[in-house]
JSON list of C-alpha atoms and ligand atoms in Angstrom, two decimals:
[
{"chain": "A", "resi": 402, "resn": "MET", "atom": "CA", "xyz": [-9.10, -9.37, 17.57]},
{"chain": "A", "resi": 403, "resn": "ILE", "atom": "CA", "xyz": [-6.53, -12.14, 17.68]},
{"chain": "A", "resi": 404, "resn": "PRO", "atom": "CA", "xyz": [-2.95, -10.74, 17.82]},
{"chain": "A", "resi": 405, "resn": "ILE", "atom": "CA", "xyz": [-0.93, -11.08, 14.57]},
{"chain": "A", "resi": 406, "resn": "GLN", "atom": "CA", "xyz": [2.30, -13.08, 14.83]},
{"chain": "A", "resi": 407, "resn": "ASN", "atom": "CA", "xyz": [3.48, -12.87, 11.23]},
{"chain": "A", "resi": 408, "resn": "GLN", "atom": "CA", "xyz": [2.15, -11.68, 7.89]},
{"chain": "A", "resi": 409, "resn": "VAL", "atom": "CA", "xyz": [2.96, -11.23, 4.21]},
{"chain": "A", "resi": 410, "resn": "THR", "atom": "CA", "xyz": [1.10, -9.45, 1.41]},
{"chain": "A", "resi": 411, "resn": "LEU", "atom": "CA", "xyz": [1.46, -10.32, -2.27]},
{"chain": "A", "resi": 412, "resn": "LEU", "atom": "CA", "xyz": [0.11, -8.32, -5.21]},
{"chain": "A", "resi": 413, "resn": "PHE", "atom": "CA", "xyz": [-0.23, -9.78, -8.69]},
{"chain": "A", "resi": 414, "resn": "PRO", "atom": "CA", "xyz": [-2.18, -9.23, -11.91]},
{"chain": "A", "resi": 415, "resn": "SER", "atom": "CA", "xyz": [-5.35, -11.29, -12.46]},
{"chain": "A", "resi": 416, "resn": "LYS", "atom": "CA", "xyz": [-3.68, -13.74, -14.84]},
{"chain": "A", "resi": 417, "resn": "SER", "atom": "CA", "xyz": [-4.79, -17.36, -14.60]},
{"chain": "A", "resi": 418, "resn": "SER", "atom": "CA", "xyz": [-1.15, -18.46, -14.32]},
{"chain": "A", "resi": 419, "resn": "ASN", "atom": "CA", "xyz": [-1.02, -16.72, -10.91]},
{"chain": "A", "resi": 420, "resn": "GLU", "atom": "CA", "xyz": [-3.61, -19.04, -9.37]},
{"chain": "A", "resi": 421, "resn": "ALA", "atom": "CA", "xyz": [-1.07, -21.86, -8.91]},
{"chain": "A", "resi": 422, "resn": "PHE", "atom": "CA", "xyz": [1.48, -19.34, -7.59]},
{"chain": "A", "resi": 423, "resn": "ALA", "atom": "CA", "xyz": [-0.99, -17.98, -5.04]},
{"chain": "A", "resi": 424, "resn": "ARG", "atom": "CA", "xyz": [-2.02, -21.36, -3.66]},
{"chain": "A", "resi": 425, "resn": "THR", "atom": "CA", "xyz": [1.58, -22.54, -3.43]},
{"chain": "A", "resi": 426, "resn": "ALA", "atom": "CA", "xyz": [2.70, -19.29, -1.78]},
{"chain": "A", "resi": 427, "resn": "ALA", "atom": "CA", "xyz": [-0.09, -19.64, 0.81]},
{"chain": "A", "resi": 428, "resn": "ALA", "atom": "CA", "xyz": [0.99, -23.21, 1.58]},
{"chain": "A", "resi": 429, "resn": "CYS", "atom": "CA", "xyz": [4.66, -22.13, 1.88]},
{"chain": "A", "resi": 430, "resn": "PHE", "atom": "CA", "xyz": [3.79, -19.39, 4.36]},
{"chain": "A", "resi": 431, "resn": "ALA", "atom": "CA", "xyz": [1.43, -21.66, 6.33]},
{"chain": "A", "resi": 432, "resn": "ALA", "atom": "CA", "xyz": [4.21, -24.27, 6.63]},
{"chain": "A", "resi": 433, "resn": "GLN", "atom": "CA", "xyz": [5.75, -22.38, 9.59]},
{"chain": "A", "resi": 434, "resn": "LEU", "atom": "CA", "xyz": [2.66, -23.40, 11.60]},
{"chain": "A", "resi": 435, "resn": "ASP", "atom": "CA", "xyz": [3.67, -27.04, 11.11]},
{"chain": "A", "resi": 436, "resn": "PRO", "atom": "CA", "xyz": [0.32, -28.05, 9.59]},
{"chain": "A", "resi": 437, "resn": "THR", "atom": "CA", "xyz": [-0.65, -31.58, 8.56]},
{"chain": "A", "resi": 438, "resn": "LEU", "atom": "CA", "xyz": [-0.64, -32.37, 4.84]},
{"chain": "A", "resi": 439, "resn": "GLU", "atom": "CA", "xyz": [-4.42, -32.44, 4.99]},
{"chain": "A", "resi": 440, "resn": "GLU", "atom": "CA", "xyz": [-4.57, -28.96, 6.53]},
{"chain": "A", "resi": 441, "resn": "LEU", "atom": "CA", "xyz": [-2.18, -27.65, 3.87]},
{"chain": "A", "resi": 442, "resn": "GLY", "atom": "CA", "xyz": [-4.32, -29.22, 1.16]},
{"chain": "A", "resi": 443, "resn": "ASP", "atom": "CA", "xyz": [-7.44, -27.57, 2.60]},
{"chain": "A", "resi": 444, "resn": "VAL", "atom": "CA", "xyz": [-5.76, -24.15, 2.58]},
{"chain": "A", "resi": 445, "resn": "LYS", "atom": "CA", "xyz": [-4.54, -24.61, -0.99]},
{"chain": "A", "resi": 446, "resn": "THR", "atom": "CA", "xyz": [-8.00, -25.59, -2.18]},
{"chain": "A", "resi": 447, "resn": "ALA", "atom": "CA", "xyz": [-9.67, -22.60, -0.49]},
{"chain": "A", "resi": 448, "resn": "VAL", "atom": "CA", "xyz": [-7.05, -20.11, -1.75]},
{"chain": "A", "resi": 449, "resn": "SER", "atom": "CA", "xyz": [-7.36, -21.55, -5.23]},
{"chain": "A", "resi": 450, "resn": "GLU", "atom": "CA", "xyz": [-11.14, -20.96, -5.23]},
{"chain": "A", "resi": 451, "resn": "ALA", "atom": "CA", "xyz": [-10.90, -17.39, -3.90]},
{"chain": "A", "resi": 452, "resn": "VAL", "atom": "CA", "xyz": [-8.09, -16.37, -6.26]},
{"chain": "A", "resi": 453, "resn": "THR", "atom": "CA", "xyz": [-9.79, -18.02, -9.23]},
{"chain": "A", "resi": 454, "resn": "ASN", "atom": "CA", "xyz": [-12.90, -15.97, -8.47]},
{"chain": "A", "resi": 455, "resn": "ALA", "atom": "CA", "xyz": [-10.85, -12.75, -8.48]},
{"chain": "A", "resi": 456, "resn": "ILE", "atom": "CA", "xyz": [-9.24, -13.78, -11.77]},
{"chain": "A", "resi": 457, "resn": "VAL", "atom": "CA", "xyz": [-12.40, -15.00, -13.50]},
{"chain": "A", "resi": 458, "resn": "HIS", "atom": "CA", "xyz": [-15.22, -12.82, -12.15]},
{"chain": "A", "resi": 459, "resn": "ALA", "atom": "CA", "xyz": [-13.74, -9.60, -10.74]},
{"chain": "A", "resi": 460, "resn": "TYR", "atom": "CA", "xyz": [-12.08, -8.35, -13.90]},
{"chain": "A", "resi": 461, "resn": "PRO", "atom": "CA", "xyz": [-14.09, -9.68, -16.85]},
{"chain": "A", "resi": 462, "resn": "LYS", "atom": "CA", "xyz": [-12.74, -7.16, -19.40]},
{"chain": "A", "resi": 463, "resn": "GLU", "atom": "CA", "xyz": [-9.16, -6.38, -18.46]},
{"chain": "A", "resi": 464, "resn": "LEU", "atom": "CA", "xyz": [-6.47, -7.45, -16.01]},
{"chain": "A", "resi": 465, "resn": "GLY", "atom": "CA", "xyz": [-6.63, -6.01, -12.50]},
{"chain": "A", "resi": 466, "resn": "VAL", "atom": "CA", "xyz": [-4.71, -6.31, -9.27]},
{"chain": "A", "resi": 467, "resn": "VAL", "atom": "CA", "xyz": [-5.33, -9.19, -6.86]},
{"chain": "A", "resi": 468, "resn": "THR", "atom": "CA", "xyz": [-4.03, -8.83, -3.30]},
{"chain": "A", "resi": 469, "resn": "LEU", "atom": "CA", "xyz": [-3.32, -11.93, -1.25]},
{"chain": "A", "resi": 470, "resn": "ARG", "atom": "CA", "xyz": [-2.64, -11.29, 2.43]},
{"chain": "A", "resi": 471, "resn": "LEU", "atom": "CA", "xyz": [-1.52, -14.19, 4.61]},
{"chain": "A", "resi": 472, "resn": "ARG", "atom": "CA", "xyz": [-1.46, -13.93, 8.37]},
{"chain": "A", "resi": 473, "resn": "ILE", "atom": "CA", "xyz": [-0.51, -16.15, 11.25]},
{"chain": "A", "resi": 474, "resn": "LEU", "atom": "CA", "xyz": [-2.54, -15.29, 14.31]},
{"chain": "A", "resi": 475, "resn": "GLU", "atom": "CA", "xyz": [-2.02, -16.38, 17.88]},
{"chain": "A", "resi": 476, "resn": "GLY", "atom": "CA", "xyz": [-3.18, -19.91, 18.69]},
{"chain": "A", "resi": 477, "resn": "GLY", "atom": "CA", "xyz": [-2.26, -21.54, 15.38]},
{"chain": "A", "resi": 478, "resn": "VAL", "atom": "CA", "xyz": [-4.83, -19.65, 13.33]},
{"chain": "A", "resi": 479, "resn": "PHE", "atom": "CA", "xyz": [-4.06, -19.08, 9.64]},
{"chain": "A", "resi": 480, "resn": "GLU", "atom": "CA", "xyz": [-5.87, -16.18, 7.95]},
{"chain": "A", "resi": 481, "resn": "VAL", "atom": "CA", "xyz": [-6.10, -15.61, 4.20]},
{"chain": "A", "resi": 482, "resn": "THR", "atom": "CA", "xyz": [-7.50, -12.45, 2.61]},
{"chain": "A", "resi": 483, "resn": "VAL", "atom": "CA", "xyz": [-8.06, -12.23, -1.14]},
{"chain": "A", "resi": 484, "resn": "LYS", "atom": "CA", "xyz": [-8.97, -8.76, -2.33]},
{"chain": "A", "resi": 485, "resn": "ASP", "atom": "CA", "xyz": [-9.81, -7.30, -5.72]},
{"chain": "A", "resi": 486, "resn": "LYS", "atom": "CA", "xyz": [-10.94, -3.93, -6.99]},
{"chain": "A", "resi": 487, "resn": "GLY", "atom": "CA", "xyz": [-13.21, -5.43, -9.61]},
{"chain": "A", "resi": 488, "resn": "VAL", "atom": "CA", "xyz": [-16.91, -5.44, -10.45]},
{"chain": "A", "resi": 489, "resn": "GLY", "atom": "CA", "xyz": [-18.11, -6.55, -7.01]},
{"chain": "A", "resi": 490, "resn": "ILE", "atom": "CA", "xyz": [-21.01, -8.83, -6.07]},
{"chain": "A", "resi": 491, "resn": "PRO", "atom": "CA", "xyz": [-24.54, -7.32, -5.97]},
{"chain": "A", "resi": 492, "resn": "ASP", "atom": "CA", "xyz": [-26.00, -10.00, -3.66]},
{"chain": "A", "resi": 493, "resn": "VAL", "atom": "CA", "xyz": [-23.37, -11.75, -1.53]},
{"chain": "A", "resi": 494, "resn": "ALA", "atom": "CA", "xyz": [-25.84, -14.04, 0.26]},
{"chain": "A", "resi": 495, "resn": "LYS", "atom": "CA", "xyz": [-27.09, -15.34, -3.09]},
{"chain": "A", "resi": 496, "resn": "ALA", "atom": "CA", "xyz": [-23.55, -15.70, -4.49]},
{"chain": "A", "resi": 497, "resn": "ARG", "atom": "CA", "xyz": [-22.61, -17.86, -1.49]},
{"chain": "A", "resi": 498, "resn": "GLU", "atom": "CA", "xyz": [-25.42, -20.34, -2.15]},
{"chain": "A", "resi": 499, "resn": "PRO", "atom": "CA", "xyz": [-24.29, -23.71, -3.55]},
{"chain": "A", "resi": 500, "resn": "LEU", "atom": "CA", "xyz": [-24.65, -23.99, -7.35]},
{"chain": "A", "resi": 501, "resn": "TYR", "atom": "CA", "xyz": [-25.22, -20.24, -7.83]},
{"chain": "A", "resi": 502, "resn": "THR", "atom": "CA", "xyz": [-23.08, -18.95, -10.68]},
{"chain": "A", "resi": 503, "resn": "THR", "atom": "CA", "xyz": [-23.02, -16.08, -13.13]},
{"chain": "A", "resi": 504, "resn": "GLY", "atom": "CA", "xyz": [-20.20, -17.82, -15.00]},
{"chain": "A", "resi": 505, "resn": "ASP", "atom": "CA", "xyz": [-20.20, -19.96, -18.13]},
{"chain": "A", "resi": 506, "resn": "ASP", "atom": "CA", "xyz": [-20.52, -23.75, -18.41]},
{"chain": "A", "resi": 507, "resn": "ALA", "atom": "CA", "xyz": [-17.03, -24.21, -16.97]},
{"chain": "A", "resi": 508, "resn": "ARG", "atom": "CA", "xyz": [-18.22, -22.91, -13.58]},
{"chain": "A", "resi": 509, "resn": "SER", "atom": "CA", "xyz": [-20.28, -24.97, -11.18]},
{"chain": "A", "resi": 510, "resn": "GLY", "atom": "CA", "xyz": [-21.12, -22.35, -8.56]},
{"chain": "A", "resi": 511, "resn": "MET", "atom": "CA", "xyz": [-19.39, -24.27, -5.79]},
{"chain": "A", "resi": 512, "resn": "GLY", "atom": "CA", "xyz": [-16.40, -22.01, -4.99]},
{"chain": "A", "resi": 513, "resn": "PHE", "atom": "CA", "xyz": [-17.77, -20.31, -1.87]},
{"chain": "A", "resi": 514, "resn": "THR", "atom": "CA", "xyz": [-19.24, -23.60, -0.62]},
{"chain": "A", "resi": 515, "resn": "ILE", "atom": "CA", "xyz": [-15.83, -25.24, -0.97]},
{"chain": "A", "resi": 516, "resn": "MET", "atom": "CA", "xyz": [-14.08, -22.33, 0.85]},
{"chain": "A", "resi": 517, "resn": "GLU", "atom": "CA", "xyz": [-16.64, -22.63, 3.65]},
{"chain": "A", "resi": 518, "resn": "SER", "atom": "CA", "xyz": [-16.20, -26.37, 4.05]},
{"chain": "A", "resi": 519, "resn": "PHE", "atom": "CA", "xyz": [-12.38, -26.41, 3.93]},
{"chain": "A", "resi": 520, "resn": "MET", "atom": "CA", "xyz": [-11.88, -23.44, 6.28]},
{"chain": "A", "resi": 521, "resn": "ASP", "atom": "CA", "xyz": [-13.36, -22.69, 9.72]},
{"chain": "A", "resi": 522, "resn": "ALA", "atom": "CA", "xyz": [-14.71, -19.24, 8.84]},
{"chain": "A", "resi": 523, "resn": "LEU", "atom": "CA", "xyz": [-15.46, -17.27, 5.67]},
{"chain": "A", "resi": 524, "resn": "ARG", "atom": "CA", "xyz": [-16.34, -13.59, 5.39]},
{"chain": "A", "resi": 525, "resn": "VAL", "atom": "CA", "xyz": [-17.23, -11.91, 2.11]},
{"chain": "A", "resi": 526, "resn": "ARG", "atom": "CA", "xyz": [-17.40, -8.13, 1.80]},
{"chain": "A", "resi": 527, "resn": "SER", "atom": "CA", "xyz": [-18.28, -6.65, -1.57]},
{"chain": "A", "resi": 528, "resn": "VAL", "atom": "CA", "xyz": [-19.33, -3.32, -3.03]},
{"chain": "A", "resi": 529, "resn": "PRO", "atom": "CA", "xyz": [-20.59, -3.34, -6.63]},
{"chain": "A", "resi": 530, "resn": "GLY", "atom": "CA", "xyz": [-18.22, -1.34, -8.82]},
{"chain": "A", "resi": 531, "resn": "LYS", "atom": "CA", "xyz": [-15.60, -1.19, -6.05]},
{"chain": "A", "resi": 532, "resn": "GLY", "atom": "CA", "xyz": [-14.49, -4.76, -5.42]},
{"chain": "A", "resi": 533, "resn": "THR", "atom": "CA", "xyz": [-14.59, -7.79, -3.19]},
{"chain": "A", "resi": 534, "resn": "THR", "atom": "CA", "xyz": [-12.69, -8.91, -0.10]},
{"chain": "A", "resi": 535, "resn": "VAL", "atom": "CA", "xyz": [-12.81, -12.54, 1.00]},
{"chain": "A", "resi": 536, "resn": "THR", "atom": "CA", "xyz": [-11.36, -13.41, 4.41]},
{"chain": "A", "resi": 537, "resn": "MET", "atom": "CA", "xyz": [-10.95, -17.00, 5.57]},
{"chain": "A", "resi": 538, "resn": "ARG", "atom": "CA", "xyz": [-9.58, -18.49, 8.75]},
{"chain": "A", "resi": 539, "resn": "LYS", "atom": "CA", "xyz": [-8.49, -21.94, 9.75]},
{"chain": "A", "resi": 540, "resn": "ARG", "atom": "CA", "xyz": [-7.12, -23.11, 13.07]},
{"chain": "A", "resi": 541, "resn": "PHE", "atom": "CA", "xyz": [-4.53, -25.82, 12.67]},
{"chain": "A", "resi": 542, "resn": "SER", "atom": "CA", "xyz": [-4.64, -28.76, 15.06]},
{"chain": "A", "resi": 543, "resn": "PRO", "atom": "CA", "xyz": [-2.26, -28.59, 18.04]},
{"chain": "A", "resi": 544, "resn": "ARG", "atom": "CA", "xyz": [0.85, -30.73, 17.40]},
{"chain": "A", "resi": 545, "resn": "PRO", "atom": "CA", "xyz": [2.69, -32.79, 19.98]},
{"chain": "A", "resi": 546, "resn": "GLY", "atom": "CA", "xyz": [5.63, -30.78, 21.21]},
{"chain": "A", "resi": 547, "resn": "GLY", "atom": "CA", "xyz": [3.96, -27.52, 20.20]},
{"chain": "A", "resi": 548, "resn": "ARG", "atom": "CA", "xyz": [4.98, -25.03, 17.52]},
{"chain": "A", "resi": 549, "resn": "GLY", "atom": "CA", "xyz": [8.39, -23.41, 17.75]},
{"chain": "B", "resi": 986, "resn": "LIG", "atom": "N1", "xyz": [-14.23, -11.74, -6.70]},
{"chain": "B", "resi": 986, "resn": "LIG", "atom": "C1", "xyz": [-15.43, -11.72, -7.27]},
{"chain": "B", "resi": 986, "resn": "LIG", "atom": "N2", "xyz": [-15.84, -10.65, -8.01]},
{"chain": "B", "resi": 986, "resn": "LIG", "atom": "C2", "xyz": [-17.06, -10.62, -8.60]},
{"chain": "B", "resi": 986, "resn": "LIG", "atom": "N3", "xyz": [-17.97, -11.63, -8.50]},
{"chain": "B", "resi": 986, "resn": "LIG", "atom": "C3", "xyz": [-17.63, -12.71, -7.80]},
{"chain": "B", "resi": 986, "resn": "LIG", "atom": "C4", "xyz": [-16.35, -12.82, -7.15]},
{"chain": "B", "resi": 986, "resn": "LIG", "atom": "N4", "xyz": [-16.32, -14.03, -6.51]},
{"chain": "B", "resi": 986, "resn": "LIG", "atom": "C5", "xyz": [-17.49, -14.61, -6.75]},
{"chain": "B", "resi": 986, "resn": "LIG", "atom": "N5", "xyz": [-18.29, -13.84, -7.52]},
{"chain": "B", "resi": 986, "resn": "LIG", "atom": "C6", "xyz": [-19.69, -14.13, -7.92]},
{"chain": "B", "resi": 986, "resn": "LIG", "atom": "O1", "xyz": [-20.19, -15.17, -7.07]},
{"chain": "B", "resi": 986, "resn": "LIG", "atom": "C7", "xyz": [-20.61, -16.29, -7.84]},
{"chain": "B", "resi": 986, "resn": "LIG", "atom": "C8", "xyz": [-20.40, -17.56, -7.06]},
{"chain": "B", "resi": 986, "resn": "LIG", "atom": "O2", "xyz": [-18.98, -17.80, -6.88]},
{"chain": "B", "resi": 986, "resn": "LIG", "atom": "P1", "xyz": [-18.50, -19.31, -6.67]},
{"chain": "B", "resi": 986, "resn": "LIG", "atom": "O3", "xyz": [-17.02, -19.31, -6.57]},
{"chain": "B", "resi": 986, "resn": "LIG", "atom": "O4", "xyz": [-19.28, -19.92, -5.55]},
{"chain": "B", "resi": 986, "resn": "LIG", "atom": "O5", "xyz": [-18.97, -20.04, -8.00]},
{"chain": "B", "resi": 986, "resn": "LIG", "atom": "P2", "xyz": [-18.37, -19.87, -9.49]},
{"chain": "B", "resi": 986, "resn": "LIG", "atom": "O6", "xyz": [-17.07, -19.15, -9.45]},
{"chain": "B", "resi": 986, "resn": "LIG", "atom": "O7", "xyz": [-19.44, -19.27, -10.33]},
{"chain": "B", "resi": 986, "resn": "LIG", "atom": "O8", "xyz": [-18.14, -21.39, -9.92]},
{"chain": "B", "resi": 986, "resn": "LIG", "atom": "P3", "xyz": [-16.93, -22.35, -9.45]},
{"chain": "B", "resi": 986, "resn": "LIG", "atom": "O9", "xyz": [-16.20, -21.63, -8.34]},
{"chain": "B", "resi": 986, "resn": "LIG", "atom": "O10", "xyz": [-17.60, -23.60, -8.96]},
{"chain": "B", "resi": 986, "resn": "LIG", "atom": "O11", "xyz": [-16.10, -22.54, -10.66]},
{"chain": "B", "resi": 986, "resn": "LIG", "atom": "C9", "xyz": [-19.86, -16.18, -9.15]},
{"chain": "B", "resi": 986, "resn": "LIG", "atom": "O12", "xyz": [-20.50, -16.83, -10.22]},
{"chain": "B", "resi": 986, "resn": "LIG", "atom": "C10", "xyz": [-19.81, -14.65, -9.35]},
{"chain": "B", "resi": 986, "resn": "LIG", "atom": "O13", "xyz": [-21.04, -14.18, -9.85]},
{"chain": "B", "resi": 987, "resn": "LIG", "atom": "MG1", "xyz": [-15.57, -19.72, -8.13]}
]
């Protein structure tokens, strides 16, 4: 376990308008680690994919709660957890495969693949009927002069 230096938790309904809020909020919180623009962009992309999944797939019939937890861990590690109490994923390994989707034509089945490539680590825990928790970590590059 890496010690936690700072954290914030946000709860919001699974409305598509909250996707932009979530990715911007994650970038704002990550800013205190003095990331590069590229690192910030990577985090925003990964958060966008995870939150979009909670909005689109977790609650197909009605709105539900999405929890976004942001943590700064020792050593410049940024951790993002996106949690829902929605339908869950019956086969997580299959869902993580590139191009696998249960969505409509608008979905390409690349969300988990994108999260994996833009972050250093991705963990997906899901229980059908109970919900899904996606945890991602990224270590930001050391900056000259260190982080205050
Ligand atoms: N939070 C979630 N709740 C329920 N099912 C999910 C959740 N996240 C992902 N899934 C399932 O995993 C599949 C793969 O997700 P992934 O993000 O890789 O692709 P996608 O969302 O279908 O397409 P894309 O992200 O490219 O638009 C989804 O089609 C869906 O079946
Ligand atoms: Mg997706």
